[in-house]
PDB file of C-alpha atoms in Angstrom:
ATOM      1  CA  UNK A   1    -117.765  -8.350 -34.391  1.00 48.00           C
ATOM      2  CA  UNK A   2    -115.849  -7.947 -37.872  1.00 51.00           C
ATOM      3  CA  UNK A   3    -113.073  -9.811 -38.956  1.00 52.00           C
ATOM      4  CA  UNK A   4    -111.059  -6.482 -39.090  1.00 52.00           C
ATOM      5  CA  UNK A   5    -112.035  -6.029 -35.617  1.00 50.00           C
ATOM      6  CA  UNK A   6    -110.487  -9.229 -35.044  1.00 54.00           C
ATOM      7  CA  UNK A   7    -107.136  -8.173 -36.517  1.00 56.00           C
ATOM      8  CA  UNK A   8    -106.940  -5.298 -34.712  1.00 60.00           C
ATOM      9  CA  UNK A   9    -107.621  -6.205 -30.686  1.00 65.00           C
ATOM     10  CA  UNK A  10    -104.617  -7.196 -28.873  1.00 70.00           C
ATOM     11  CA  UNK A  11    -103.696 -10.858 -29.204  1.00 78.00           C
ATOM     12  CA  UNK A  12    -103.640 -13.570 -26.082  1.00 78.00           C
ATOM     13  CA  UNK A  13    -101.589 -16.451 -25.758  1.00 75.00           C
ATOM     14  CA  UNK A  14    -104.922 -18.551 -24.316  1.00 75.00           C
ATOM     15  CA  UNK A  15    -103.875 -18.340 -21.078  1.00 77.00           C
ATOM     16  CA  UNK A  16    -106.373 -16.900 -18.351  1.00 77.00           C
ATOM     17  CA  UNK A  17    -106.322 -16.719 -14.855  1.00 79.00           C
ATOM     18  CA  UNK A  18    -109.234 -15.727 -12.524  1.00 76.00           C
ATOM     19  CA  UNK A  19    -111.453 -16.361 -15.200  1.00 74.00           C
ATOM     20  CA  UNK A  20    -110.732 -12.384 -16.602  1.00 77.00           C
ATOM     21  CA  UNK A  21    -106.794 -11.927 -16.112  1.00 84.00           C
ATOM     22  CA  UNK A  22    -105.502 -12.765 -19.525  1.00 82.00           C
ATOM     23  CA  UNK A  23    -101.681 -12.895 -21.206  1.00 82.00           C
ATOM     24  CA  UNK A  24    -101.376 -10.821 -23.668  1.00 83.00           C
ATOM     25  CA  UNK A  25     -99.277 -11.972 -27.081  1.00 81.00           C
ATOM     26  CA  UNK A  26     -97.206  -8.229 -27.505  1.00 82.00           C
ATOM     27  CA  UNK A  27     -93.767  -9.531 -29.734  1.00 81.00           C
ATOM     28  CA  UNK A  28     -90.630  -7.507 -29.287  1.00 87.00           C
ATOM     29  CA  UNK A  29     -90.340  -5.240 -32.313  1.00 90.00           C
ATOM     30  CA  UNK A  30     -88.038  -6.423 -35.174  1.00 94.00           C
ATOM     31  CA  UNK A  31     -85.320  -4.004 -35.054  1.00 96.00           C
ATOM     32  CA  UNK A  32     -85.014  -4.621 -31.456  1.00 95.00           C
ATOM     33  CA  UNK A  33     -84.725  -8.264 -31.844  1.00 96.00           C
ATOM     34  CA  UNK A  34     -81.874  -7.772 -34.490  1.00 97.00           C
ATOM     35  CA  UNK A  35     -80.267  -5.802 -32.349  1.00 97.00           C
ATOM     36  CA  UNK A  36     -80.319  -7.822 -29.473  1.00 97.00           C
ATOM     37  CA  UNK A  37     -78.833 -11.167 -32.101  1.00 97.00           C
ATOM     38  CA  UNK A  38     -75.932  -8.327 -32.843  1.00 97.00           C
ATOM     39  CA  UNK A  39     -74.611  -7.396 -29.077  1.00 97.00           C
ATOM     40  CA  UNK A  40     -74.564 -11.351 -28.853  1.00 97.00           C
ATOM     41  CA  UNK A  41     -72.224 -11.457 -31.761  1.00 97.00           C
ATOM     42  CA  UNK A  42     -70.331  -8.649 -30.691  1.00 97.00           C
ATOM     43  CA  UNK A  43     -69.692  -9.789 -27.306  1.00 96.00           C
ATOM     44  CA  UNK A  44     -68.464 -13.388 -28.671  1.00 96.00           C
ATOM     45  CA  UNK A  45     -65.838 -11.804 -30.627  1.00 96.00           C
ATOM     46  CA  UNK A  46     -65.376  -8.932 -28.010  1.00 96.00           C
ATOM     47  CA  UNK A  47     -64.295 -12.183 -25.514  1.00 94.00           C
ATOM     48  CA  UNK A  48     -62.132 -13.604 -28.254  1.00 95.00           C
ATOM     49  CA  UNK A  49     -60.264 -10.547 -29.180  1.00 95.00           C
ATOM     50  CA  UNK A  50     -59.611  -8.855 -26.114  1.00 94.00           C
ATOM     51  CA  UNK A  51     -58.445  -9.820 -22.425  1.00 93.00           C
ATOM     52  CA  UNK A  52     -62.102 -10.771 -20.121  1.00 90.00           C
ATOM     53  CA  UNK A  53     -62.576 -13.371 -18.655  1.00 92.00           C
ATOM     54  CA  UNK A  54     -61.022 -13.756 -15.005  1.00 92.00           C
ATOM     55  CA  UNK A  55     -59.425 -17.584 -14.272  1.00 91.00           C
ATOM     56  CA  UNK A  56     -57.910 -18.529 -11.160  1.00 90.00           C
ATOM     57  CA  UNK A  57     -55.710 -15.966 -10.577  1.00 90.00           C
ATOM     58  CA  UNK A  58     -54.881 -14.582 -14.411  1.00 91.00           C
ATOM     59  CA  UNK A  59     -57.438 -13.896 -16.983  1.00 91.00           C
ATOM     60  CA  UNK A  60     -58.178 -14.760 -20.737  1.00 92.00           C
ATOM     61  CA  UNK A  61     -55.580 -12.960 -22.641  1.00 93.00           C
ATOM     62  CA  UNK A  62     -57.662 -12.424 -26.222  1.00 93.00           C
ATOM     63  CA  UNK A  63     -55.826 -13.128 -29.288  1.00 94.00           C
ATOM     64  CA  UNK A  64     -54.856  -9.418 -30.465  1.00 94.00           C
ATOM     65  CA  UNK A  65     -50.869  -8.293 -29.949  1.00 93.00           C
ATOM     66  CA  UNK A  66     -49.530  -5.295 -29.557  1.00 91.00           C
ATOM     67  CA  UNK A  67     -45.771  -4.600 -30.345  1.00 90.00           C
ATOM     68  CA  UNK A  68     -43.118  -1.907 -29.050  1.00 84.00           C
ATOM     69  CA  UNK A  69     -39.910  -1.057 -28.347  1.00 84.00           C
ATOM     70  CA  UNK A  70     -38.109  -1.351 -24.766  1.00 80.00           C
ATOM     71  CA  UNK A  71     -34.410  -1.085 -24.063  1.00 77.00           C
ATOM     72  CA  UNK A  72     -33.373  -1.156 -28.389  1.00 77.00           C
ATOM     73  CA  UNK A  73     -35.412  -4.400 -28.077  1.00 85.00           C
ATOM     74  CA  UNK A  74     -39.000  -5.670 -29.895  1.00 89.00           C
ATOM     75  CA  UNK A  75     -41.697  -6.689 -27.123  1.00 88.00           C
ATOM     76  CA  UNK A  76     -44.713  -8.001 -28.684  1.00 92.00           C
ATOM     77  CA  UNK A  77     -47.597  -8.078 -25.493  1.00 91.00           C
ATOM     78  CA  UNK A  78     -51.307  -9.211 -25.689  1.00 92.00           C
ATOM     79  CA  UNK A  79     -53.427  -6.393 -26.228  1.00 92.00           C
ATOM     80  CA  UNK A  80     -53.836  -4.044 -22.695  1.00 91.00           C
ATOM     81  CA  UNK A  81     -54.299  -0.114 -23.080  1.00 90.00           C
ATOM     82  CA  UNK A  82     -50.619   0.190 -21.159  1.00 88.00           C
ATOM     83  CA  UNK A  83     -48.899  -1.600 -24.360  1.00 89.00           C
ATOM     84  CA  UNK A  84     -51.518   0.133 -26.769  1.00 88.00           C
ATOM     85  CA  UNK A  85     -50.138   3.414 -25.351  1.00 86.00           C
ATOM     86  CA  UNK A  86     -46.986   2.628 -25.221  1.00 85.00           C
ATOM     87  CA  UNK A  87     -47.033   2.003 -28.594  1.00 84.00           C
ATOM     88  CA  UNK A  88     -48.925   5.161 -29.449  1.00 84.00           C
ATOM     89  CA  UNK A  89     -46.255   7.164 -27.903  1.00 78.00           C
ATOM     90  CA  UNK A  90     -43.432   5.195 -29.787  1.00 80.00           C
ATOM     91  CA  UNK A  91     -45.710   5.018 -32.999  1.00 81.00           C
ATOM     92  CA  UNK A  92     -48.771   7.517 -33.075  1.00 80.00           C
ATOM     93  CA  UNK A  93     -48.959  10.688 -35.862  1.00 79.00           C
ATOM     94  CA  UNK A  94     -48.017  12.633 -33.000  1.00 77.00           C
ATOM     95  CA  UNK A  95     -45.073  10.912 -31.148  1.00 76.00           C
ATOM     96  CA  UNK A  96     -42.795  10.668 -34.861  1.00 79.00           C
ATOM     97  CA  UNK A  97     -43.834  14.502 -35.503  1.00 82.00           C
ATOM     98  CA  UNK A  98     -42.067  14.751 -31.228  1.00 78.00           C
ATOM     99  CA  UNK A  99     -39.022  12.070 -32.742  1.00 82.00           C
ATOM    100  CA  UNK A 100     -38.554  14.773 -35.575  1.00 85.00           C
ATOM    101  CA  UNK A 101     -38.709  17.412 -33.536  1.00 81.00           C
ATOM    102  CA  UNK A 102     -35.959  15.849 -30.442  1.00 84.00           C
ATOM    103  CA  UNK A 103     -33.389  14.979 -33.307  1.00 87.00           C
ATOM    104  CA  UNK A 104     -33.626  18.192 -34.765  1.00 88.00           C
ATOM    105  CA  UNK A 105     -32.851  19.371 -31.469  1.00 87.00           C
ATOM    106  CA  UNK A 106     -30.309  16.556 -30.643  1.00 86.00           C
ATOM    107  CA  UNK A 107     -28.581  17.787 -33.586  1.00 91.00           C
ATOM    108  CA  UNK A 108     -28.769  22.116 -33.195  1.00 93.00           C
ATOM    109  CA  UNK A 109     -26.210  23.465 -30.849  1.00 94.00           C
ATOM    110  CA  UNK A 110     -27.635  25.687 -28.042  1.00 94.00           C
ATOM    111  CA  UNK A 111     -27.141  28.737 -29.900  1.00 93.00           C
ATOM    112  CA  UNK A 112     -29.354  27.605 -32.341  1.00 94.00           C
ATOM    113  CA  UNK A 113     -32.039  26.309 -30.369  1.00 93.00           C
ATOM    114  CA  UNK A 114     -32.293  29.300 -28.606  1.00 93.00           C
ATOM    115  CA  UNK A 115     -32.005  31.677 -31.656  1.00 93.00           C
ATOM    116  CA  UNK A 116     -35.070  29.348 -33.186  1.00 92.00           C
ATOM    117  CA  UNK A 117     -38.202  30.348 -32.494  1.00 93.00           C
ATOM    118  CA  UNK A 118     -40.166  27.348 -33.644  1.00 91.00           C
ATOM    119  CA  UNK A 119     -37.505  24.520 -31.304  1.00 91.00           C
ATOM    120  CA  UNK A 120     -37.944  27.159 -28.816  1.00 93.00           C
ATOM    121  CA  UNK A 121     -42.050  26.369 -28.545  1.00 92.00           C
ATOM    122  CA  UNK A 122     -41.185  22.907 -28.861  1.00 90.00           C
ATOM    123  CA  UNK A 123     -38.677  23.345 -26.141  1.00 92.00           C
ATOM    124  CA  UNK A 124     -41.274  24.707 -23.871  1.00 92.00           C
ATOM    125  CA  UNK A 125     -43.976  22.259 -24.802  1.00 90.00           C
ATOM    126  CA  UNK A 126     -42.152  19.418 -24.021  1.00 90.00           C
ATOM    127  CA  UNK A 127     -39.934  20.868 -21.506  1.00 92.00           C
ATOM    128  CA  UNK A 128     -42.632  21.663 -18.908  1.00 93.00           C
ATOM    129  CA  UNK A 129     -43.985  18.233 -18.847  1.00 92.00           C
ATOM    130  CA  UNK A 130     -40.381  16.872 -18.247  1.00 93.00           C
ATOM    131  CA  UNK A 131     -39.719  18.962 -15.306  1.00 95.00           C
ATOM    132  CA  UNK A 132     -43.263  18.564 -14.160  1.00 94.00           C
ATOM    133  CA  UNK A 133     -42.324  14.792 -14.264  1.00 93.00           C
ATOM    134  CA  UNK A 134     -38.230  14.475 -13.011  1.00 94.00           C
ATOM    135  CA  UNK A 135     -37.738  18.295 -11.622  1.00 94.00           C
ATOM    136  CA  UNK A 136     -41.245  19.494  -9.995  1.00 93.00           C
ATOM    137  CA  UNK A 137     -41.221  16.675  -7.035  1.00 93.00           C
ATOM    138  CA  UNK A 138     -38.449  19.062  -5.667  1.00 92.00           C
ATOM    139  CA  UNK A 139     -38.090  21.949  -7.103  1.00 93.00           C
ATOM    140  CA  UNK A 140     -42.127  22.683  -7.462  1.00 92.00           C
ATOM    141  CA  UNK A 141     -44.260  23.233 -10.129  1.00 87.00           C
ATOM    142  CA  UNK A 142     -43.187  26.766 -10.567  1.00 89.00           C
ATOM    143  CA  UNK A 143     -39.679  25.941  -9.921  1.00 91.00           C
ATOM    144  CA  UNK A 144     -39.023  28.484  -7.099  1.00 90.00           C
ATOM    145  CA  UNK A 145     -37.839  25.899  -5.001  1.00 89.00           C
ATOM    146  CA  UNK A 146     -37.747  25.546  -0.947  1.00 88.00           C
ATOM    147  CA  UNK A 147     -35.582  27.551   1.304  1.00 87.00           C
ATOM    148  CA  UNK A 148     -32.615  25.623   2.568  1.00 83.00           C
ATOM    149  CA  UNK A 149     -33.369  22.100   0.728  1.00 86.00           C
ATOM    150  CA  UNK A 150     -33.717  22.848  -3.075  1.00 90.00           C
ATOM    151  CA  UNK A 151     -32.622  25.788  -5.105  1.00 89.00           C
ATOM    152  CA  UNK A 152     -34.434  28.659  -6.726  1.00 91.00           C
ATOM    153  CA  UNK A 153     -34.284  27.869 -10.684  1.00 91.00           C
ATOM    154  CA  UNK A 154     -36.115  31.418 -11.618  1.00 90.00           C
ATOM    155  CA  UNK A 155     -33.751  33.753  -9.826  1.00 86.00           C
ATOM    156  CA  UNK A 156     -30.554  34.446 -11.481  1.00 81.00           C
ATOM    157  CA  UNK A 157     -28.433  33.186  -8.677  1.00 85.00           C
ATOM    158  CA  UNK A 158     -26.738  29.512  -9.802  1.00 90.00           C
ATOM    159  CA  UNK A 159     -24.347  27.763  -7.594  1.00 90.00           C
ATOM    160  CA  UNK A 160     -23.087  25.789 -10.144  1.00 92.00           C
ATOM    161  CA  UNK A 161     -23.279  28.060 -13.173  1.00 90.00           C
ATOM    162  CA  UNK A 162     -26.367  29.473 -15.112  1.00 91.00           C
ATOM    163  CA  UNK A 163     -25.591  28.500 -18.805  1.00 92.00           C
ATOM    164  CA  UNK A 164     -27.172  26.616 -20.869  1.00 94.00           C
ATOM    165  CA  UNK A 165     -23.508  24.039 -21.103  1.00 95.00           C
ATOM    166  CA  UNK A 166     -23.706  24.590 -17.150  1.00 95.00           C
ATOM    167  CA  UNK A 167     -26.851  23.371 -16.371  1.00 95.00           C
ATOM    168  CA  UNK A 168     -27.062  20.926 -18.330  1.00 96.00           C
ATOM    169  CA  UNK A 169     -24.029  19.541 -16.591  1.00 96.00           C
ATOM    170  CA  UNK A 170     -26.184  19.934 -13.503  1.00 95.00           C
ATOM    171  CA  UNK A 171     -28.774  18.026 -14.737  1.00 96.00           C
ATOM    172  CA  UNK A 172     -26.958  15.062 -16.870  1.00 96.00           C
ATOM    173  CA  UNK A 173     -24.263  14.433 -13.502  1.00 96.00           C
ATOM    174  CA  UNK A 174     -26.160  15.434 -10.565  1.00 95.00           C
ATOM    175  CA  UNK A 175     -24.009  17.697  -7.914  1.00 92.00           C
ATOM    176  CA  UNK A 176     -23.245  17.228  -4.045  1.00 91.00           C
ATOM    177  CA  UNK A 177     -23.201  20.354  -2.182  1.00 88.00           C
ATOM    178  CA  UNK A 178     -21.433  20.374   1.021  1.00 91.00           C
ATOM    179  CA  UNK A 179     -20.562  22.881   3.443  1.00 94.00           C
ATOM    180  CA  UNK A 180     -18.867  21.396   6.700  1.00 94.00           C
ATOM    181  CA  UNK A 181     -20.298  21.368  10.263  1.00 96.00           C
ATOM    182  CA  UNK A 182     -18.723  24.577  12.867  1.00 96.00           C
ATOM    183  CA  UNK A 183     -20.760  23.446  16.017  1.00 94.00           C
ATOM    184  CA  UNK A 184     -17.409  21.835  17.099  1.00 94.00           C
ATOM    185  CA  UNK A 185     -14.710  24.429  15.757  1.00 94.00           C
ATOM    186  CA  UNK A 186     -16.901  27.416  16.640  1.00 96.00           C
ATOM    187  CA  UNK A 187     -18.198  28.444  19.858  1.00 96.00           C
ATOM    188  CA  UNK A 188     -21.872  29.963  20.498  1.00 96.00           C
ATOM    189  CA  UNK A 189     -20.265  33.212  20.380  1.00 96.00           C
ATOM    190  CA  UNK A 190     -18.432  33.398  17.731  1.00 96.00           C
ATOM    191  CA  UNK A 191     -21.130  31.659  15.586  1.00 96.00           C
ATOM    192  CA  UNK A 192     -22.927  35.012  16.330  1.00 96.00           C
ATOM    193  CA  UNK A 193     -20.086  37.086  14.980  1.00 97.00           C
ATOM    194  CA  UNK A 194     -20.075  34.872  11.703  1.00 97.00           C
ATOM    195  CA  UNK A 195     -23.869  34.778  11.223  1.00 96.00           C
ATOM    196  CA  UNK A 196     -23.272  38.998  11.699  1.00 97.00           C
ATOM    197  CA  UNK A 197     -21.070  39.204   9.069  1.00 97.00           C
ATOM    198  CA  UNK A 198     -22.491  37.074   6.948  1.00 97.00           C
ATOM    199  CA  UNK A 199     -25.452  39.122   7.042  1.00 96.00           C
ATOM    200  CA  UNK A 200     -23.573  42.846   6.960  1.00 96.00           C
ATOM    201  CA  UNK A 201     -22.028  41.037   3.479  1.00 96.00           C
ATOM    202  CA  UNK A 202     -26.043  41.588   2.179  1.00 93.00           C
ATOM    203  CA  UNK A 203     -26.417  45.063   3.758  1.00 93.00           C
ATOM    204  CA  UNK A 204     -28.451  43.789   7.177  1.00 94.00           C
ATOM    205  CA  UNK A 205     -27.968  45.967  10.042  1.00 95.00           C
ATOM    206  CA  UNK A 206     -25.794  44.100  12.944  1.00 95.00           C
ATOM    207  CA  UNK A 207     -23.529  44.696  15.354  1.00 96.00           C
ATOM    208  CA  UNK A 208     -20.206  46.110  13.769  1.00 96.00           C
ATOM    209  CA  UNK A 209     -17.982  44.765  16.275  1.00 97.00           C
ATOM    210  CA  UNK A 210     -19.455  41.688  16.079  1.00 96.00           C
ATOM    211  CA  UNK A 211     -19.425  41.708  12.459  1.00 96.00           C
ATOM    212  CA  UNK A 212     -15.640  42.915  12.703  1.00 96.00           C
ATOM    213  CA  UNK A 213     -15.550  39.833  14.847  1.00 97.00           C
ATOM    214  CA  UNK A 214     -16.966  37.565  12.347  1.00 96.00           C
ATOM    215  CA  UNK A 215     -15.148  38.713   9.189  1.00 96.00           C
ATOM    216  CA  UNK A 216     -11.569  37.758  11.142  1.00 97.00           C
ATOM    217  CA  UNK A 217     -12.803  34.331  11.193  1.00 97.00           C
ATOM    218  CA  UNK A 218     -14.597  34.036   7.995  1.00 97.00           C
ATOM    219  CA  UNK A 219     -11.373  34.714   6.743  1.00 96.00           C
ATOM    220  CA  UNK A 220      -8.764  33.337   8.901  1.00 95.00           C
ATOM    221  CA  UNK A 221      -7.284  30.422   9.715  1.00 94.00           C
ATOM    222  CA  UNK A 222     -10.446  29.091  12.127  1.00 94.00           C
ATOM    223  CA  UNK A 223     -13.231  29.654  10.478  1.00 94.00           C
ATOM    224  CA  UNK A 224     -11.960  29.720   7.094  1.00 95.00           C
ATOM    225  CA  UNK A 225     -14.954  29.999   5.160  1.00 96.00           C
ATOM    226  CA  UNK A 226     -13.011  32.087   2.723  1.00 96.00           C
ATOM    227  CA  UNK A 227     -11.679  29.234   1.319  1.00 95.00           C
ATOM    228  CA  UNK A 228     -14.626  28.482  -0.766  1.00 95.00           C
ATOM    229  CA  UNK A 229     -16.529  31.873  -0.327  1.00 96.00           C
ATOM    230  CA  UNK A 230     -13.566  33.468  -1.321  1.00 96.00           C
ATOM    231  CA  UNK A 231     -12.351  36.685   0.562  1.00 95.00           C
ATOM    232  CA  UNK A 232     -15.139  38.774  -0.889  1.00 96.00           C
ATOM    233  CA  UNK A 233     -17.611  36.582  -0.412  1.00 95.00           C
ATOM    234  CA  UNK A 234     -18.730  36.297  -3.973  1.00 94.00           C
ATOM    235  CA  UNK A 235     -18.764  31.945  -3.323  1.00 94.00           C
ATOM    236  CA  UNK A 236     -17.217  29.800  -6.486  1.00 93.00           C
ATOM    237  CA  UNK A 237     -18.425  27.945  -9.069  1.00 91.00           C
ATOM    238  CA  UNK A 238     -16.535  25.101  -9.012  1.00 90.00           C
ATOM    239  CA  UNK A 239     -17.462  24.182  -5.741  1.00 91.00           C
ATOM    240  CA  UNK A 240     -21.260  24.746  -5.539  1.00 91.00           C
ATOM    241  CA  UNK A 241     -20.686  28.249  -2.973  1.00 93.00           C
ATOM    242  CA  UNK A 242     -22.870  30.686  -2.593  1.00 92.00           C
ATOM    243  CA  UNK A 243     -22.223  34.364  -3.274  1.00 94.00           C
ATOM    244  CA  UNK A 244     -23.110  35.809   0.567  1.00 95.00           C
ATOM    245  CA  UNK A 245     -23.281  39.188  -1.246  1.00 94.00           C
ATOM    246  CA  UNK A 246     -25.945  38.952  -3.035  1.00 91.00           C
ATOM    247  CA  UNK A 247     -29.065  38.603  -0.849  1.00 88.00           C
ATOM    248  CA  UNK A 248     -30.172  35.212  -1.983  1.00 89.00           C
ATOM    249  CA  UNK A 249     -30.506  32.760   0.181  1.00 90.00           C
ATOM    250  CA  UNK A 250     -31.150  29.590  -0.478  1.00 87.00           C
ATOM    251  CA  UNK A 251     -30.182  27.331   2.940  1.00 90.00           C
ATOM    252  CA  UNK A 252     -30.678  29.933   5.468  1.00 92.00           C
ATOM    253  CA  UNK A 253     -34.464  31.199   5.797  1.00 92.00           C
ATOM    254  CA  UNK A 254     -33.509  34.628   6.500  1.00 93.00           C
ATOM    255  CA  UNK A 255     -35.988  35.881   4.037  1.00 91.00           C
ATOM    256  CA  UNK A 256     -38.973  34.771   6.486  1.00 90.00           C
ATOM    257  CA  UNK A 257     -37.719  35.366   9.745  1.00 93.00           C
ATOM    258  CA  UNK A 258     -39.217  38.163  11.447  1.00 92.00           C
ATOM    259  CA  UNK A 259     -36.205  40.229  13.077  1.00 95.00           C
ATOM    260  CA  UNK A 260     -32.699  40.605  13.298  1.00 95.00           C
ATOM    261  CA  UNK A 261     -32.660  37.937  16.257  1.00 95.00           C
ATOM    262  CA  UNK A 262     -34.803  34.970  13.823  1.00 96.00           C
ATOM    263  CA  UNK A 263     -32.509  36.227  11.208  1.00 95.00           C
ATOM    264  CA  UNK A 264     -29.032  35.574  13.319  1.00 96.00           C
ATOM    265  CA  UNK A 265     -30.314  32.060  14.278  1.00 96.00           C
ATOM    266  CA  UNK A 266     -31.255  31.126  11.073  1.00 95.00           C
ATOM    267  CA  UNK A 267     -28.008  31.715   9.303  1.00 96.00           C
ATOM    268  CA  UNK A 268     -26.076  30.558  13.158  1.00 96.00           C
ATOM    269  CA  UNK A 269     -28.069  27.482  12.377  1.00 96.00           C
ATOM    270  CA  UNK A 270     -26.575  26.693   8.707  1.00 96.00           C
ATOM    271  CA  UNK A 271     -23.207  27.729  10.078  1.00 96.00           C
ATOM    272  CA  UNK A 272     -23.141  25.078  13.015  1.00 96.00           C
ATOM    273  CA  UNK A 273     -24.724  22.205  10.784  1.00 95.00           C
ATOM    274  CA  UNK A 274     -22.846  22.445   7.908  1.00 94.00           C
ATOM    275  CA  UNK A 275     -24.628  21.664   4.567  1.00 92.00           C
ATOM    276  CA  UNK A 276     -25.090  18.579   2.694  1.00 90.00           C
ATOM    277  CA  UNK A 277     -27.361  17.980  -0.162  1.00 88.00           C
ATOM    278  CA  UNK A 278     -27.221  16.021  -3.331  1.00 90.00           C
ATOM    279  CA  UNK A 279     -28.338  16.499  -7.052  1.00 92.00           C
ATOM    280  CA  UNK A 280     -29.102  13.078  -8.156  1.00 93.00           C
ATOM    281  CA  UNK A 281     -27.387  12.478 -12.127  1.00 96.00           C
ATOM    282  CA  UNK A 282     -29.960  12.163 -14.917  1.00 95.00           C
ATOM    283  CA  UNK A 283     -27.959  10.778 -17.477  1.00 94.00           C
ATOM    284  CA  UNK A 284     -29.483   7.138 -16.265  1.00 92.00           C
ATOM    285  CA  UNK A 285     -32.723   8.209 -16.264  1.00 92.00           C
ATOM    286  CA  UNK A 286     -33.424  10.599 -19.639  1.00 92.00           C
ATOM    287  CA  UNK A 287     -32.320  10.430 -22.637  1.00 90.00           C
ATOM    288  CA  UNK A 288     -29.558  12.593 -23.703  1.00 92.00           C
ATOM    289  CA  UNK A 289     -32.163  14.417 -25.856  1.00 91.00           C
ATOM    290  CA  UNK A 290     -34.287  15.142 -23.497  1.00 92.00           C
ATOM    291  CA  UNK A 291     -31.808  15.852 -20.643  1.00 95.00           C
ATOM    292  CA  UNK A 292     -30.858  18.595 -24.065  1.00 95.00           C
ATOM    293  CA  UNK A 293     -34.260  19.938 -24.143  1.00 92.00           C
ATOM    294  CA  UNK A 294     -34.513  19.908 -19.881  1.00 94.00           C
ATOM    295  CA  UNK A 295     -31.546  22.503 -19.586  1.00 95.00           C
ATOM    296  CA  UNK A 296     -32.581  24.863 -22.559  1.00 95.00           C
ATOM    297  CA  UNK A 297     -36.253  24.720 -20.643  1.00 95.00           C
ATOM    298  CA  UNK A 298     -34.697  25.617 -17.260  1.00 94.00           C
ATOM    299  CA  UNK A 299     -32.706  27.837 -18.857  1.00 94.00           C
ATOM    300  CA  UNK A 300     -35.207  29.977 -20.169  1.00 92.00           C
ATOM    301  CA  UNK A 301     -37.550  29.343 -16.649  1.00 89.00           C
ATOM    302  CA  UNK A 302     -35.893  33.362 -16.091  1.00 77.00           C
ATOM    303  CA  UNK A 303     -32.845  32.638 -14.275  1.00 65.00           C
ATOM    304  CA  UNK A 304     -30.439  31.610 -16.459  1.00 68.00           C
ATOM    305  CA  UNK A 305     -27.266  33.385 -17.727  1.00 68.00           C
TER     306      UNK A 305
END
């Protein structure tokens, strides 16, 4: 056999077994090898850099910091992908083009904003993920609300006001809606006539003596739901009262119920509960800025005035 033969056939470490069952000599290629060295390297400084290791009940920390701002105040953390986006939010390309954009907003008067087309996109962009974040849990994602715990925002009907200066009122201080309890002034009876004239007010087909019934107390001395409704009904501002006039409802389910009878008992039902229902204040929770950019948003959702 030639010596180039030799060179060629596969190379054995010596070692046989069984007489014929040989190990074969078959080195890892080069590239592999060098590449294997490297992920050792890397994951030595990997470990030193960055938190890994778990001990006792913490965990090696790594020696890379991360810095950001909290309450006016420097916090400088190991490195963990909460601070790292913290800080990207605070520092990235993206969050000082959103600072620009929030103090040119913090600074424009509603007027403006609204007149502006290009603080009117940012209004939007922004806006929908801070009501999908502080508004949507009650409101909904589509802010229509839920009959008889949290108003419609895309109507045009607002308790409290449907300007831009209103709602943001609304939203920075909160509101507490009340309407007292009947079922102890008014008997089963004339909680009928009531709930009938209450819904002849929105054009419903009841009972017109009952109804004639029902408007004497609405707005006499007994019942004297006139006192906030007013004596046409129309409800006030100042105090959070609905307009009974106008077919919205947002306590009474009268919408879904499916005949006069459901109808009666549903608004019978608000009438001898009473109301109560709170608006928590924002002002603790969002910046004034952004509490700015929440009302234009709502604003514009297709209900406000």
């Amino acid at each position: 056999m030639s010596d180039k033969h030799n060179e060629q056939a596969v190379q054995t470490t010596g070692h046989a077994w069984d007489g014929d069952l040989q190990e074969f000599n078959n080195p890892l290629p080069r590239w592999w090898v060098w590449a294997f060295y490297a992920s050792v390297a890397f994951a030595v400084i990997y470990w030193i850099l960055y938190p890994v290791w778990p001990v006792g009940r913490d965990y090696t920390k790594g020696v890379l910091k991360v810095s950001y701002e909290s309450n006016g105040k420097t916090v400088t953390s190991h490195w963990n992908t909460r601070a790292v986006y913290i800080e990207d939010m605070q520092k990235g390309e993206e969050a000082l083009k959103q600072k620009a954009y929030l103090d040119k907003v913090a600074k424009a008067s509603f007027a403006q904003i609204l007149s502006d087309p290009e603080m009117m996109a940012f209004v939007r962009s922004i806006g929908k993920g801070l009501f999908g974040d502080n508004c949507a849990a009650c409101h909904g994602q589509g802010a229509s609300g839920v009959i008889g715990k949290f108003p419609n925002l895309v109507d045009d009907s607002w308790l409290w006001g449907g300007s831009v200066e209103d709602i943001h009122r609304t939203i920075r201080d909160g509101h507490a809606g009340f309407m007292p309890a009947f079922r102890e002034t008014l008997n089963e009876e004339e909680l009928e006539q009531v709930a009938s004239y209450v819904l002849s007010l929105s054009g419903h087909k009841v009972d017109p003596a009952k109804a004639e019934a029902g408007s004497k107390i609405f707005n006499g001395q007994k019942g004297g739901c006139h006192y906030c409704h007013t004596h046409q009904a129309k409800g006030m501002k100042s105090v959070g009262s609905a307009n009974l006039t106008d077919a919205v409802w947002t306590i009474a389910d009268v919408p879904d119920a499916p005949d006069l009878k459901g109808k009666l008992a549903a608004v019978e039902q608000v009438i001898r509960n009473g109301v109560q229902r709170r608006m928590p204040a924002w002002r603790d929770r969002l910046t004034p800025e952004q509490i700015k950019l929440l009302a234009v948003y709502v604003h514009e959702l297709g209900g406000g005035k």
